[in-house]
């Protein structure tokens, strides 16, 4: 029974070691200070215990050198922890460029995942080792938080916005997925498993699944036609709406003089509430698609828009898009 | 603290200034000054508020403590505005969604 | 309260100056109002404790077998709401502060006695609102009321509870405002700022936070109620609103609120350490200004609750730095208290045991706070039991230890009675042991990944949960004992005399319990903690 | 103290000066809490205005700038009468004090009346979020944010006006009786501070809500 008490969960990602390291060092620092203070308190209160009822303390009012010392010392330690913690934090924030993008939609009370090849899973996520994986996520209702204790990372999943996290699994196995932001009745039931496999196993697993699934990019392309986006957003020329080629990641000049970075959240807003930010040189003609596109379809649309490139004559899809997303089917980046 | 009684002339002067500033702010609002519009409107509002505080509310004649109390309120308001906006303004600067 | 057992040489004091419920419910005497607060705050503590007990009971087993999820969610929400807003925030200021600040500045009362009474009534009304919501079916949003769950999804009594919190906020504002004016304007002539007890300094800093922070939580829950009740769009993401704005507004108050909770306890600890070492506090001015420093810097650290909320990473860095910076003034306090023991005359009376316990436990709580403020660690432990352990260490191990210590120290002053020394020392030990057993395992399970607000959990966490529940049982006994002997001391009194600890300080210059107008003759102003200078306490 | 205590000196104060200073300090501290209270609303306004300038401009176009300006002037007038009222209290001119208080009250009601007209107009145009909001122009989604803030801010401001009017009614009898003299006028002074504060809130609300994007 007691063997289940450990100090940390399995360390199964490239960054979990770094998080553990800073954690153990801070535990050590805390321990040192706690021991010093416990010792001081116990030692002094025993040594200077009251020996007769009328005894009073020696009037000592302070010592400026000591004050400076015990202000500066914690300050220096704090600076050190701050710098290190921030460094680790930035590593946790910034996915490597070659990461593969997975999608996640949270809703009360389940996790819906989608692989780059279109595979969908609920409350379970298969991932290969040895490759950085970025998960872009949003919520259909309230705030959730996708938490992988064994990868030492989590990020809140918000309605109306995209957030992301990344990890690179190192050790095959099954680990917990938790929802770490209270989201209502079944919050504690919004859990799942992440199944880390070797690239070969992962490939087999992908092959064994339903073959008719469509990649998010292909689905996005389909929607782009079905929702008649193409009538205004043509590949070659700007017709009524601006061309979307190469849009993602650029700064967009707005009609009111400002600029905005075209990230996932901006594209989403452009679809659901198009007139909130009007692109310079265009009229606010675009109709709203609020209520007409489901969250995962929105993600697919965005995934597709991300892949539209200026040079390409035809719209890339399928395997080509997969490759562009930095993912090859044999599991090597 | 002995009380301070301002002459009526002062109050009327303040009153006229406030009316004039109101007029200016309305007129300026119809001019297109680009981003300056907001700045001017806010500048005038702050001026008006300062005048009211100093003269109608006698802050000019109050103790240093009272002045400190007034100033601290606005400093704390700035804490709220500046630190909250520091989040929204820097969002997306890293180029990773949600960071 | 029984009045039969008063000794023959009784004097007129605030307790026997008028009988009957009217003399209490319409009193303007700060001491009586403090007693009213003591009763109501204890009631809410017991209620919050009851909920905590039920939470711990449910967590004995990994399955949700005792309660369904809806009930469990209501239990921890009501536990958090009651403990924070109805117990810990008012506890020390409204009971001990109310009673002692006028005595310590040599005044006859607080500056605004009517407003003081009003604040108690507001508190009661807010409490009744919340109790009403609880009886009607409770609330299940967590004490943080995050939108859009609270505005659009929860099926519980969010608005009623929110209004309860809103109303109680005003009682806290009124208390803070009364303290500030009193400390500025009502000091007896000759009592300069640096002669004030540190208890008063700490309450001054607390009051600043109450004044500047509480209105923001008030307007935030008001907006929440407008959105939920009337469909206004403020935070609603489907209409362009930003739920993270709610979090900013909430924590703008609720982080400083944790200093509302701990600063008064720090004030108490300064008094206790000085009195039971018979020595002036080491580095008086540093401790005094550290309170102000914590209060001010504490206002600009709130974003540390939002490191993984979708807040910008750069804002997180700023908030992380400032949060860690609070360690410096906190360290100053801890080290100065420890140094005060040096060459003191240390007596192990019950209040002192609580004070020493505070130093140790607050150190652990504070240091784990610094770990949470470290960005790289918080991403992993945010919303796990590591956080739960951290805040119980500072709130229970810190503030409640301070509150209990203060209550034991000033109980003879407030009631004129003594409690049994053996039992009280024993209870302090039980609390210390039970507390650590309850909450230390939570650090470990938190780092292992156990999320908070879970009513079912994976079986590997069970051992630690069982330890925690066992600890909570011991802790409960530790709190039950004082309840019993305090009440007994009222029924079968042992008279304490005016100054059982031979302490200095103006509150000990008057009789116990003090007369209605506090002092019969104008009190003598000395330096604070003038033990060696032959202050009045030492014979 | 050798001199006889003033009948209006509360038992726990030593002098009238201490009592008056305490009250004005207290009133200012109370106003600090009011500033922070409205501060939360202004924070929400600042954020959404920054995020959705177009929607805010569009929403603001449907407010009646003439009524807003008129009300601004009404409030400035009431601030003047209030300031003169306080002065009359300081100099112990009972009739003047009463007159100015009544004037202030009337101006307050004028303001509220105009506000009621505006609210009714918004109701008629289906501009109340959550009730029956309809917006035909662009940006309807975020315009709701503007109107929600409009109602929250002006509503709370109007509530403060109503409380202020109630306080005047409560103070009036003692003004008439001549309770306030050069020795004892701080209730009037404190009330004046409150009234001016409410005016200041409007000084900001007017440009922020009505004058946006008029050009
Ligand atoms: C009394 C209440 C109280 C107090 C005093 C504190 C004090 C501190 N808290 Fe805590 N905190 C809470 C109550 C409190 N907290 C609550 C209730 C929550 C959870 C809310 C919720 O989500 O429900 C919380 C959550 C919380 C978080 C968010 C965690 C998360 O949700 O992910 C963080 C992160 O930074 C944090 C940090 C700190 C820090 C840095 C301090 C500092 O003030 C501590 C400073 C003290 C010391 C550092 C110790 C003394 C110093 C020394 C002994 C010297 C040596 C020091 C060094 C070498 C550094 N707290
Ligand atoms: C002041 C604050 C305070 C205090 C004192 C406590 C006290 C305790 N808390 Fe609490 N706790 C919170 C504030 C507090 N807590 C908050 C803010 C949360 C977060 C809520 C949320 O997530 O929204 C929380 C959450 C929380 C959780 C996490 C729930 C979850 O996330 O699922 C747990 C679990 O163990 C817990 C346990 C305890 C225990 C065992 C005690 C024990 O210390 C209690 C011991 C006390 C008693 C047992 C009462 C005994 C008293 C008497 C017997 C006296 C009788 C008196 C009279 C008759 C006058 N608390
Ligand atoms: Cu989803 Cu908690
Ligand atoms: Cu905090």
Short mmCIF file of C-alpha atoms in Angstrom, two decimals, chain C residues 38 45 92 95-96 100 268-269 271-272 275-276 348-355 399-431 477-487 489 496-497 499-501 503 507-508 512:
data_model
loop_
_atom_site.label_atom_id
_atom_site.label_comp_id
_atom_site.label_asym_id
_atom_site.label_seq_id
_atom_site.Cartn_x
_atom_site.Cartn_y
_atom_site.Cartn_z
CA UNK C 38 -16.90 36.71 18.43
CA UNK C 45 -16.09 28.74 11.91
CA UNK C 92 -9.08 39.00 14.01
CA UNK C 95 -13.07 40.61 17.24
CA UNK C 96 -9.63 41.35 18.61
CA UNK C 100 -8.29 46.27 21.50
CA UNK C 268 -1.09 39.42 17.26
CA UNK C 269 2.14 37.46 17.05
CA UNK C 271 2.27 41.23 20.84
CA UNK C 272 2.56 37.67 22.05
CA UNK C 275 4.77 39.81 26.12
CA UNK C 276 6.10 36.31 26.70
CA UNK C 348 5.62 28.78 27.69
CA UNK C 349 2.14 30.04 28.28
CA UNK C 350 -0.56 28.86 25.88
CA UNK C 351 -0.61 32.02 23.75
CA UNK C 352 3.15 31.74 23.33
CA UNK C 353 2.85 28.15 22.16
CA UNK C 354 0.45 29.29 19.47
CA UNK C 355 2.80 32.12 18.54
CA UNK C 399 -3.91 33.06 10.77
CA UNK C 400 -5.89 30.67 12.93
CA UNK C 401 -2.85 30.01 15.10
CA UNK C 402 -2.56 33.76 15.51
CA UNK C 403 -6.24 34.12 16.24
CA UNK C 404 -6.23 31.33 18.82
CA UNK C 405 -3.09 32.75 20.40
CA UNK C 406 -4.66 36.18 20.58
CA UNK C 407 -7.87 34.83 21.99
CA UNK C 408 -5.99 33.00 24.72
CA UNK C 409 -3.88 36.06 25.47
CA UNK C 410 -6.69 38.57 25.70
CA UNK C 411 -9.45 36.28 26.98
CA UNK C 412 -8.70 37.36 30.58
CA UNK C 413 -8.93 40.97 29.45
CA UNK C 414 -12.15 40.44 27.55
CA UNK C 415 -13.95 38.39 30.17
CA UNK C 416 -11.94 38.69 33.35
CA UNK C 417 -11.69 34.90 33.49
CA UNK C 418 -8.88 32.40 33.21
CA UNK C 419 -9.09 29.09 31.42
CA UNK C 420 -7.34 25.91 32.59
CA UNK C 421 -3.66 26.07 31.73
CA UNK C 422 -3.13 22.37 31.28
CA UNK C 423 -5.95 21.86 28.85
CA UNK C 424 -5.13 24.92 26.88
CA UNK C 425 -1.48 23.94 26.45
CA UNK C 426 -2.57 20.47 25.48
CA UNK C 427 -4.98 21.79 22.89
CA UNK C 428 -2.26 23.95 21.35
CA UNK C 429 -0.12 20.84 20.94
CA UNK C 430 -2.99 18.82 19.50
CA UNK C 431 -3.73 21.56 16.98
CA UNK C 477 -10.50 17.76 18.66
CA UNK C 478 -7.86 20.44 19.06
CA UNK C 479 -10.44 23.11 18.23
CA UNK C 480 -13.19 21.52 20.28
CA UNK C 481 -11.21 21.72 23.53
CA UNK C 482 -10.90 25.52 23.59
CA UNK C 483 -14.56 25.82 22.73
CA UNK C 484 -15.36 23.77 25.80
CA UNK C 485 -13.01 25.40 28.28
CA UNK C 486 -13.74 28.92 27.11
CA UNK C 487 -17.42 28.37 27.68
CA UNK C 489 -14.60 29.63 32.12
CA UNK C 496 -7.91 36.48 36.19
CA UNK C 497 -7.05 39.77 37.81
CA UNK C 499 -3.03 41.66 34.27
CA UNK C 500 -2.41 37.93 34.59
CA UNK C 501 0.60 37.96 32.28
CA UNK C 503 2.28 42.46 30.36
CA UNK C 507 -4.90 47.57 27.40
CA UNK C 508 -3.39 46.09 30.56
CA UNK C 512 -10.39 43.34 33.36
#
